Amino acid sequence: MDTLDLVIINGICVTASDIAPYDVGIKGERIAILAPSGALADAKAARRIDAEGGYVMPGGIDCHVHLQEPSMFGKGSSADTYETGTRSAVAGGNTTIVSFAPQQSHVESVIEAIRTTHQLAKGNCYCDYGFHALVANPSPTALSEFQSLVETEGITSLKIYMTYAALQLRDDQILSVLLMARQNKILTMIHAENGDVLDWLTTELVARKLYAPKYHANSRPPILESEATNRAIALSSLINHTPILLVHVSDQEAAKRIRKAQSCGQPIFAETCPQYLFLTRNALDKFGFEGAKHVCSPPPRTIADQDRMWTGLHNGTFSLLSSDHCPFRFDDAITGKKSCVTEDFPVGRFSHIPNGLPGIETRLPLALSLNAAGKPKIALTKFVEVTSTNAAKLYGLYPRKGSMLPGISDADLVIWYPDGHIHGTKITNDILHHDVDYTPYEGHIVHNWPRYTILRGKVVWDRDNGGIVGEKGFGMFLRREVSSMPGVWDTVEISSDFDVEQL
Ligand SMILES: *[C@@H]1O[C@H](CO)[C@@H](O)[C@H](O)[C@H]1NC(C)=O
Ligand SMILES: *[C@@H]1O[C@H](CO)[C@@H](O)[C@H](O)[C@H]1NC(C)=O
């Protein structure tokens, strides 16, 4: 055997389907071999890592990340750049992110947004990256560009919003997007909240001078989400069952509706996020402006909803656990959460709080945390499935990413500490690497943490020896294929044109 570049010994490999004690041999940027534990103990290698019995998994793939987007909520602008966001990502065990290339609603083209976003990311990333096209104006120009999104740009997913004045699409616009997305095999991600109901409720609250952060939750009750989810599914059905993916689901009724559609064989996919597994709306109800730290949309809900989100992860309703990393600094009156606090509004105004939470780095450790009985809340194989493998399949990166197939998969790995090594570590902001002055998970206890992150064969995170050891700019743009997730395009009859006469 040729000399290997890196071997990992004494690890327990975990993929979406298996757990087994294998040594891993890496040559160049790829996984070269998996061999029974001990088989590579004496292999010639430039570098050797002893995992000491810790888990070795495909690197995390976080496909819901907002970085360096123009402001949408008055003055706020997101705190992380491509540089700081991807640095934080590798410290959290991620090797790939897919962020958004936001089209502004006054702009005709979507390709223009792709170009702009490339400029921001190029040469600045610590992990590999791709973009979803964020479509805010489905103009004839934009729709005509969908084909080149896939064929020229390597972008096979897009996102649309059913809320937010600057982004909200009307139902007719959603139908146009779905039809064109279907013809080009682009997976459509949908933020499902009813924007008109939100605006109306906001007006009612403001008329009563109810401004505190906790009213954010009153302005977005669960029905906003379940109604929009139901409508999104109905619109998808109308366009010959075009595949859609509901992002950041928080509400149990919405989850139930998604489950029902899936049970009927409809191509409906869904994602949830740590904030809906670990936070409740009580987190918004703090003295003064403190609750703004937990303002995100949809808002965190109840314990019962949390339980349903866990159930949905276990039973496959949710294919993805993403971070929806959308960070704003807290104590920052210009671009942060406090930009809505003024003399007239000492507790801010809930409707003007920049919406979003930092979460990149904490997604994996949180998900691996233990229940009251000391058992993992989620099976390890399921964990890999929802934080890596399914993301790679849904977004056209599999099996290069999200797997450990020798000769095929990139050597993108996260190595954890051996069980018991980290006992109940409290999350505090000063142990994190993002460019944000707080974490919504301050004080939460975790029981493991990524020890090494390896990207295309290079160690980029070594927690005990230097922390971030990767180089800015090593992360590369990933051109993506169309989704290979079973049930997305394989069951869809693309050639049949949409035929109004058949309705
Ligand atoms: C699966 O999870 C969803 C979401 O929580 C839930 O609505 C559904 O009842 C669950 N199905 C089963 C069979 O438990
Ligand atoms: C990266 O991985 C961690 C753990 O999976 C997760 O918390 C985080 O949100 C991910 N995303 C980014 C962008 O870091």
Coordinates of C-alpha atoms and ligand atoms in Angstrom, one line a residue:
M1 CA 0.0 0.0 0.0
D2 CA 1.1 3.6 -0.8
T3 CA 2.0 5.8 2.1
L4 CA -1.2 7.4 3.4
D5 CA -1.5 11.0 4.3
L6 CA -3.5 10.6 7.4
V7 CA -4.7 7.6 9.4
I8 CA -7.3 7.7 12.2
I9 CA -7.0 4.8 14.5
N10 CA -9.1 3.5 17.5
G11 CA -12.2 5.3 16.3
I12 CA -15.7 4.2 16.2
C13 CA -17.1 5.1 12.7
V14 CA -20.7 6.1 12.6
T15 CA -22.6 6.7 9.3
A16 CA -26.3 7.0 8.7
S17 CA -26.6 3.3 8.6
D18 CA -23.7 1.7 10.6
I19 CA -21.6 1.9 13.7
A20 CA -18.4 0.0 13.7
P21 CA -14.8 0.2 15.0
Y22 CA -12.8 1.0 11.9
D23 CA -9.5 2.6 11.2
V24 CA -9.7 5.3 8.5
G25 CA -7.0 5.8 5.9
I26 CA -6.9 9.1 4.0
K27 CA -4.9 9.8 0.8
G28 CA -5.0 13.3 -0.6
E29 CA -8.5 14.7 -0.2
R30 CA -10.4 11.4 -0.2
I31 CA -11.1 8.6 2.2
A32 CA -8.9 5.8 0.8
I33 CA -9.7 2.8 3.1
L34 CA -11.8 1.7 6.0
A35 CA -10.3 -1.3 7.8
P36 CA -11.1 -3.3 10.9
S37 CA -9.8 -1.5 14.0
G38 CA -6.1 -2.2 14.4
A39 CA -5.5 -2.9 10.8
L40 CA -3.9 0.5 10.1
A41 CA -2.0 0.6 13.4
D42 CA 1.3 0.2 11.6
A43 CA 0.4 1.7 8.3
K44 CA 2.9 4.2 6.9
A45 CA 1.3 7.6 7.2
A46 CA 2.4 11.2 7.2
R47 CA 0.1 11.8 10.2
R48 CA -1.7 9.7 12.7
I49 CA -4.6 10.6 14.9
D50 CA -5.6 8.3 17.8
A51 CA -9.3 8.8 18.3
E52 CA -9.1 6.9 21.7
G53 CA -12.4 5.3 21.2
G54 CA -14.2 8.5 20.1
Y55 CA -16.8 8.6 17.3
V56 CA -15.7 9.4 13.8
M57 CA -18.4 10.7 11.6
P58 CA -18.9 12.4 8.2
G59 CA -18.5 16.1 8.8
G60 CA -21.6 18.1 9.6
I61 CA -23.4 19.7 6.6
D62 CA -25.4 22.7 7.6
C63 CA -27.6 23.9 4.8
H64 CA -29.5 26.6 6.5
V65 CA -27.1 29.4 7.2
H66 CA -27.5 33.2 6.7
L67 CA -24.2 35.0 6.3
Q68 CA -23.5 38.6 5.2
E69 CA -27.0 39.2 3.9
P70 CA -28.4 42.7 3.4
S71 CA -30.6 43.9 6.2
M72 CA -34.2 43.0 6.2
F73 CA -35.4 44.2 9.6
G74 CA -34.8 48.0 9.7
K75 CA -31.2 48.5 10.8
G76 CA -30.1 45.1 11.8
S77 CA -27.5 43.2 9.8
S78 CA -26.2 39.8 10.5
A79 CA -23.0 39.6 12.5
D80 CA -21.1 36.8 10.9
T81 CA -19.2 37.1 7.7
Y82 CA -18.2 34.2 5.5
E83 CA -14.9 34.2 7.3
T84 CA -16.2 34.2 10.9
G85 CA -19.3 32.1 10.1
T86 CA -17.3 29.3 8.5
R87 CA -14.6 29.5 11.2
S88 CA -17.4 28.9 13.7
A89 CA -18.8 26.1 11.6
V90 CA -15.6 24.0 11.6
A91 CA -15.2 24.5 15.3
G92 CA -18.7 22.9 15.5
G93 CA -17.8 19.9 13.4
N94 CA -19.2 21.1 10.1
T95 CA -17.2 20.7 6.9
T96 CA -19.8 22.1 4.5
I97 CA -22.4 24.9 4.7
V98 CA -24.9 26.0 2.2
S99 CA -25.9 29.6 2.7
F100 CA -28.2 32.0 0.8
A101 CA -27.5 34.2 -2.1
P102 CA -30.3 36.8 -1.6
Q103 CA -32.0 38.4 -4.5
Q104 CA -33.3 41.8 -3.5
S105 CA -37.0 42.4 -4.4
H106 CA -36.2 45.4 -6.6
V107 CA -33.7 43.4 -8.7
E108 CA -34.9 41.4 -11.7
S109 CA -32.1 38.9 -11.9
V110 CA -31.2 36.1 -9.5
I111 CA -27.9 35.3 -11.1
E112 CA -26.7 38.8 -10.1
A113 CA -27.2 37.8 -6.4
I114 CA -25.1 34.7 -7.0
R115 CA -22.2 36.8 -8.4
T116 CA -22.4 39.2 -5.5
T117 CA -22.4 36.4 -2.9
H118 CA -19.4 34.7 -4.6
Q119 CA -17.5 37.9 -4.1
L120 CA -18.2 37.8 -0.4
A121 CA -17.3 34.1 0.1
K122 CA -14.4 33.7 -2.3
G123 CA -11.1 33.2 -0.5
N124 CA -12.7 33.7 2.9
C125 CA -14.1 30.3 3.9
Y126 CA -12.7 27.7 6.3
C127 CA -15.2 25.1 5.2
D128 CA -16.6 24.1 1.8
Y129 CA -19.7 26.0 0.8
G130 CA -22.6 26.3 -1.7
F131 CA -25.5 28.7 -2.2
H132 CA -29.2 28.4 -2.3
A133 CA -30.8 31.1 -4.5
L134 CA -33.1 33.2 -2.4
V135 CA -35.8 34.3 -4.8
A136 CA -37.6 37.5 -3.7
N137 CA -38.7 38.7 -7.1
P138 CA -39.7 35.9 -9.5
S139 CA -39.6 38.3 -12.5
P140 CA -39.6 36.9 -16.0
T141 CA -35.9 37.4 -16.0
A142 CA -35.4 35.5 -12.8
L143 CA -37.6 32.6 -13.9
S144 CA -35.7 32.4 -17.2
E145 CA -32.5 32.1 -15.3
F146 CA -33.4 28.9 -13.4
Q147 CA -32.0 26.7 -16.1
S148 CA -28.6 28.4 -15.9
L149 CA -28.7 28.3 -12.1
V150 CA -28.5 24.5 -12.4
E151 CA -26.5 24.1 -15.6
T152 CA -24.0 26.9 -15.3
E153 CA -23.9 27.9 -11.6
G154 CA -24.3 24.5 -10.0
I155 CA -27.1 25.7 -7.8
T156 CA -29.9 23.2 -7.5
S157 CA -32.0 24.7 -4.7
L158 CA -33.8 27.9 -4.0
K159 CA -35.7 29.4 -1.1
I160 CA -38.9 31.5 -1.0
Y161 CA -40.7 33.3 1.8
M162 CA -44.4 33.5 2.6
T163 CA -43.7 36.3 5.0
Y164 CA -41.6 39.5 5.5
A165 CA -42.6 42.6 3.4
A166 CA -39.2 42.6 1.6
L167 CA -39.4 38.9 0.6
Q168 CA -43.0 37.7 0.7
L169 CA -44.3 36.0 -2.4
R170 CA -48.0 35.9 -3.2
D171 CA -49.5 32.5 -4.0
D172 CA -49.5 33.2 -7.8
Q173 CA -45.8 34.0 -7.6
I174 CA -45.2 30.8 -5.6
L175 CA -46.9 28.8 -8.3
S176 CA -44.7 30.4 -11.0
V177 CA -41.6 29.5 -9.0
L178 CA -42.7 25.9 -8.3
L179 CA -43.5 25.3 -12.0
M180 CA -40.1 26.6 -13.2
A181 CA -38.3 24.9 -10.3
R182 CA -39.9 21.6 -11.3
Q183 CA -38.9 21.9 -14.9
N184 CA -35.3 22.4 -13.9
K185 CA -35.2 20.0 -11.0
I186 CA -34.5 22.7 -8.4
L187 CA -35.6 21.9 -4.9
T188 CA -37.7 24.7 -3.4
M189 CA -37.3 25.5 0.3
I190 CA -40.2 27.4 1.8
H191 CA -40.4 29.6 4.9
A192 CA -44.0 29.0 5.8
E193 CA -45.6 31.7 7.9
N194 CA -48.6 33.7 6.8
G195 CA -47.2 37.2 6.4
D196 CA -50.6 39.0 6.1
V197 CA -51.9 37.5 9.4
L198 CA -48.6 38.5 11.0
D199 CA -48.9 42.1 9.8
W200 CA -52.4 42.3 11.1
L201 CA -51.6 40.9 14.5
T202 CA -48.6 43.2 14.8
T203 CA -50.8 46.2 14.1
E204 CA -53.2 45.0 16.8
L205 CA -50.4 44.6 19.4
V206 CA -48.8 47.9 18.5
A207 CA -52.2 49.7 18.8
R208 CA -52.2 48.4 22.4
K209 CA -48.6 49.7 22.9
L210 CA -47.4 46.1 23.5
Y211 CA -43.8 46.3 22.4
A212 CA -41.7 44.0 24.6
P213 CA -39.8 41.1 23.0
K214 CA -42.2 38.5 24.3
Y215 CA -45.0 39.9 22.0
H216 CA -42.9 38.6 19.1
A217 CA -44.5 35.2 20.0
N218 CA -48.0 36.7 20.2
S219 CA -47.6 38.1 16.7
R220 CA -46.7 34.7 15.3
P221 CA -49.0 32.1 16.9
P222 CA -48.8 28.5 15.7
I223 CA -51.7 28.9 13.3
L224 CA -49.6 31.3 11.2
E225 CA -47.2 28.4 10.5
S226 CA -49.7 25.5 10.2
E227 CA -51.9 27.5 7.8
A228 CA -48.9 28.5 5.6
T229 CA -47.5 25.0 5.7
N230 CA -50.9 23.6 4.6
R231 CA -51.0 26.1 1.8
A232 CA -47.5 25.4 0.6
I233 CA -48.3 21.7 0.4
A234 CA -51.5 22.5 -1.5
L235 CA -49.7 24.7 -4.0
S236 CA -47.1 21.9 -4.5
S237 CA -49.9 19.4 -5.2
L238 CA -51.4 21.8 -7.7
I239 CA -48.2 21.9 -9.7
N240 CA -48.1 18.1 -10.2
H241 CA -46.7 17.5 -6.8
T242 CA -43.5 19.5 -7.1
P243 CA -41.0 18.6 -4.3
I244 CA -40.8 21.2 -1.5
L245 CA -38.9 21.4 1.7
L246 CA -40.4 23.2 4.7
V247 CA -37.7 24.9 6.6
H248 CA -37.4 25.4 10.4
V249 CA -40.6 23.8 11.4
S250 CA -41.6 24.6 15.0
D251 CA -45.3 23.8 15.4
Q252 CA -46.8 20.4 16.1
E253 CA -49.8 21.0 13.8
A254 CA -47.5 21.9 10.9
A255 CA -45.5 18.8 11.6
K256 CA -48.7 16.7 11.6
R257 CA -49.7 18.2 8.2
I258 CA -46.3 17.4 6.8
R259 CA -46.5 13.9 8.1
K260 CA -49.9 13.3 6.5
A261 CA -48.7 14.5 3.1
Q262 CA -45.6 12.2 3.4
S263 CA -47.8 9.3 4.3
C264 CA -49.8 9.9 1.1
G265 CA -46.5 9.7 -0.9
Q266 CA -46.2 13.4 -1.6
P267 CA -42.7 14.8 -2.1
I268 CA -42.8 17.0 1.0
F269 CA -39.6 17.3 3.0
A270 CA -39.0 19.2 6.2
E271 CA -36.3 20.5 8.5
T272 CA -36.3 21.5 12.2
C273 CA -33.7 23.4 14.2
P274 CA -32.1 23.2 17.7
Q275 CA -34.1 26.3 18.9
Y276 CA -37.3 24.2 18.5
L277 CA -35.8 21.3 20.4
F278 CA -34.2 23.2 23.3
L279 CA -36.0 26.6 23.7
T280 CA -39.6 27.6 24.5
R281 CA -41.4 30.8 24.2
N282 CA -40.8 31.5 27.9
A283 CA -37.2 32.4 26.8
L284 CA -38.7 35.6 25.2
D285 CA -40.3 36.6 28.5
K286 CA -37.4 38.1 30.3
F287 CA -36.9 41.3 32.2
G288 CA -36.4 44.4 29.9
F289 CA -35.0 43.6 26.5
E290 CA -33.2 40.4 27.5
G291 CA -35.8 38.3 25.7
A292 CA -34.7 39.7 22.4
K293 CA -31.8 37.2 22.6
H294 CA -34.2 34.5 21.7
V295 CA -36.2 36.3 19.0
C296 CA -36.3 34.2 15.9
S297 CA -39.0 33.2 13.4
P298 CA -41.0 31.1 13.9
P299 CA -40.6 31.7 17.7
P300 CA -39.7 28.9 20.0
R301 CA -43.0 27.3 21.2
T302 CA -44.1 24.9 24.0
I303 CA -42.7 21.8 25.6
A304 CA -45.4 19.8 23.8
D305 CA -44.1 21.1 20.5
Q306 CA -40.6 20.3 21.4
D307 CA -41.6 16.7 22.1
R308 CA -43.3 16.5 18.7
M309 CA -40.2 17.9 17.0
W310 CA -38.1 15.1 18.6
T311 CA -40.7 12.6 17.5
G312 CA -40.6 14.0 14.0
L313 CA -36.8 13.6 14.0
H314 CA -37.0 10.0 15.2
N315 CA -39.8 9.0 12.8
G316 CA -38.5 10.6 9.6
T317 CA -41.0 13.5 9.3
F318 CA -37.9 15.8 9.4
S319 CA -35.0 14.8 7.2
L320 CA -32.8 17.6 8.4
L321 CA -31.6 19.2 11.6
S322 CA -30.1 22.5 10.5
S323 CA -29.0 25.5 12.6
D324 CA -30.8 28.4 10.8
H325 CA -27.7 30.3 11.9
C326 CA -28.7 33.9 11.5
P327 CA -26.8 35.8 14.1
F328 CA -27.1 39.4 15.3
R329 CA -25.1 40.9 18.0
F330 CA -27.1 41.7 21.1
D331 CA -25.4 44.8 22.7
D332 CA -25.1 46.7 19.4
A333 CA -27.3 49.7 18.8
I334 CA -26.3 50.0 15.1
T335 CA -26.6 46.6 13.6
G336 CA -27.6 44.3 16.5
K337 CA -30.7 43.4 18.5
K338 CA -30.5 46.7 20.4
S339 CA -30.9 48.7 17.2
C340 CA -34.6 48.8 18.0
V341 CA -34.1 50.2 21.5
T342 CA -34.6 54.0 21.8
E343 CA -35.6 56.6 24.4
D344 CA -39.2 56.2 23.3
F345 CA -39.0 52.4 23.2
P346 CA -36.9 51.3 26.2
V347 CA -37.8 47.7 25.8
G348 CA -37.4 48.0 22.0
R349 CA -40.2 47.0 19.6
F350 CA -40.7 43.3 19.0
S351 CA -41.6 44.0 15.4
H352 CA -38.2 45.7 14.8
I353 CA -35.9 43.2 16.5
P354 CA -33.5 41.6 14.0
N355 CA -34.8 38.1 13.7
G356 CA -32.4 35.2 14.2
L357 CA -30.1 33.3 16.5
P358 CA -26.5 32.2 16.3
G359 CA -26.3 28.4 16.2
I360 CA -23.7 27.1 13.8
E361 CA -21.2 25.9 16.3
T362 CA -23.7 24.5 18.9
R363 CA -25.9 22.5 16.6
L364 CA -24.0 19.2 16.8
P365 CA -23.0 19.1 20.5
L366 CA -26.6 20.1 21.5
A367 CA -28.1 17.3 19.4
L368 CA -25.7 14.8 21.0
S369 CA -26.8 15.8 24.5
L370 CA -28.3 13.3 26.9
N371 CA -31.8 12.9 28.3
A372 CA -32.6 12.8 32.0
A373 CA -31.8 9.1 32.0
G374 CA -28.3 9.8 30.7
K375 CA -29.1 8.3 27.3
P376 CA -28.5 10.1 24.0
K377 CA -31.7 11.8 22.8
I378 CA -31.2 10.6 19.3
A379 CA -29.6 7.4 17.9
L380 CA -26.1 8.1 16.6
T381 CA -26.9 6.9 13.1
K382 CA -30.0 9.1 13.0
F383 CA -27.8 12.0 14.2
V384 CA -25.5 11.5 11.2
E385 CA -28.5 11.1 8.9
V386 CA -30.1 14.4 9.9
T387 CA -27.0 16.5 10.3
S388 CA -25.0 15.3 7.3
T389 CA -26.1 12.5 5.0
N390 CA -29.6 13.7 4.3
A391 CA -28.4 17.2 3.7
A392 CA -25.9 15.9 1.1
K393 CA -28.6 13.8 -0.6
L394 CA -31.3 16.6 -0.6
Y395 CA -28.9 19.2 -1.9
G396 CA -27.0 17.3 -4.5
L397 CA -23.7 16.6 -2.7
Y398 CA -23.9 12.9 -2.0
P399 CA -21.9 10.7 -1.9
R400 CA -18.9 13.0 -2.2
K401 CA -20.2 14.6 1.0
G402 CA -22.2 13.1 3.8
S403 CA -20.6 9.6 3.6
M404 CA -17.4 7.7 4.2
L405 CA -17.2 5.6 1.0
P406 CA -13.6 4.7 0.3
G407 CA -12.4 6.0 -3.0
I408 CA -15.5 8.2 -3.4
S409 CA -16.2 10.4 -0.4
D410 CA -14.1 13.4 0.5
A411 CA -12.2 13.0 3.8
D412 CA -14.6 15.3 5.6
L413 CA -14.8 14.0 9.2
V414 CA -15.6 15.1 12.7
I415 CA -13.9 13.2 15.5
W416 CA -15.6 13.4 19.0
Y417 CA -14.1 12.9 22.4
P418 CA -14.4 9.4 23.8
D419 CA -17.6 9.0 25.9
G420 CA -17.2 10.4 29.4
H421 CA -14.3 12.6 28.6
I422 CA -16.3 15.7 28.6
H423 CA -18.7 15.6 31.5
G424 CA -21.5 18.1 31.5
T425 CA -19.7 21.1 30.0
K426 CA -21.7 24.3 30.3
I427 CA -22.0 26.2 27.0
T428 CA -20.8 29.8 27.6
N429 CA -20.3 32.3 24.9
D430 CA -16.5 32.7 25.5
I431 CA -15.9 29.1 24.4
L432 CA -17.5 29.7 21.0
H433 CA -15.9 31.1 17.8
H434 CA -18.6 33.1 16.2
D435 CA -18.5 36.9 16.0
V436 CA -21.6 37.3 18.3
D437 CA -21.7 38.6 21.8
Y438 CA -24.0 35.9 23.2
T439 CA -25.3 32.4 22.7
P440 CA -29.0 31.6 23.2
Y441 CA -27.8 28.3 24.7
E442 CA -25.8 29.9 27.6
G443 CA -25.7 27.5 30.5
H444 CA -27.0 24.5 28.5
I445 CA -25.1 21.4 29.4
V446 CA -23.5 19.3 26.7
H447 CA -21.6 16.0 27.0
N448 CA -19.4 16.0 24.0
W449 CA -17.7 18.4 21.6
P450 CA -16.0 18.1 18.3
R451 CA -12.3 17.3 19.0
Y452 CA -11.1 17.4 15.4
T453 CA -12.7 18.5 12.2
I454 CA -11.1 17.3 9.0
L455 CA -11.9 18.9 5.6
R456 CA -10.7 17.1 2.5
G457 CA -8.0 15.4 4.4
K458 CA -6.7 18.4 6.3
V459 CA -7.2 18.9 10.0
V460 CA -8.9 22.3 10.3
W461 CA -10.0 22.1 13.9
D462 CA -7.9 20.6 16.7
R463 CA -9.5 21.6 19.9
D464 CA -6.6 20.8 22.2
N465 CA -3.8 21.9 20.0
G466 CA -4.4 25.3 18.5
G467 CA -8.2 25.3 17.9
I468 CA -8.7 26.6 14.4
V469 CA -5.8 25.3 12.5
G470 CA -7.3 25.4 9.0
E471 CA -6.6 28.2 6.6
K472 CA -9.0 30.8 5.4
G473 CA -9.7 30.2 1.8
F474 CA -9.1 26.5 1.9
G475 CA -12.9 26.1 1.8
M476 CA -14.1 25.8 -1.7
F477 CA -17.3 26.5 -3.6
L478 CA -19.2 23.3 -4.4
R479 CA -21.2 23.0 -7.6
R480 CA -24.1 20.8 -6.7
E481 CA -26.0 18.1 -8.7
V482 CA -29.8 17.8 -8.6
S483 CA -31.1 16.2 -5.4
S484 CA -30.5 12.5 -5.2
M485 CA -32.7 12.1 -2.1
P486 CA -35.1 9.2 -2.7
G487 CA -38.6 10.6 -3.3
V488 CA -37.5 14.0 -4.6
W489 CA -37.1 13.6 -8.4
D490 CA -37.1 9.8 -8.9
T491 CA -40.8 9.6 -8.3
V492 CA -41.7 12.7 -10.2
E493 CA -42.8 12.6 -13.8
I494 CA -40.9 15.7 -15.1
S495 CA -41.7 15.4 -18.8
S496 CA -45.5 15.8 -18.2
D497 CA -46.0 19.5 -18.8
F498 CA -48.3 21.3 -16.4
D499 CA -51.6 21.1 -18.1
V500 CA -54.4 23.4 -16.9
E501 CA -56.9 21.5 -18.9
Q502 CA -56.3 18.4 -16.8
L503 CA -57.1 20.1 -13.5
Ligands
LIG1 C1 -44.2 11.3 13.6 O1 -43.9 12.6 13.9 C2 -44.9 13.6 13.6 C3 -44.3 14.9 14.0 O2 -44.1 15.0 15.4 C4 -46.2 13.3 14.3 O3 -47.1 14.2 14.0 C5 -46.6 11.9 14.0 O4 -47.7 11.5 14.7 C6 -45.5 10.9 14.2 N1 -45.9 9.6 13.7 C7 -45.9 8.5 14.5 C8 -46.4 7.2 13.8 O5 -45.5 8.5 15.6
LIG2 C1 -22.3 23.4 12.1 O1 -22.4 22.3 13.0 C2 -22.8 22.6 14.2 C3 -23.0 21.4 14.8 O2 -23.5 20.5 13.9 C4 -24.1 23.3 14.2 O3 -24.6 23.6 15.5 C5 -24.0 24.5 13.5 O4 -25.1 25.2 13.5 C6 -23.6 24.1 12.1 N1 -23.6 25.2 11.1 C7 -22.8 26.1 11.0 C8 -23.0 27.1 10.0 O5 -21.8 26.2 11.7

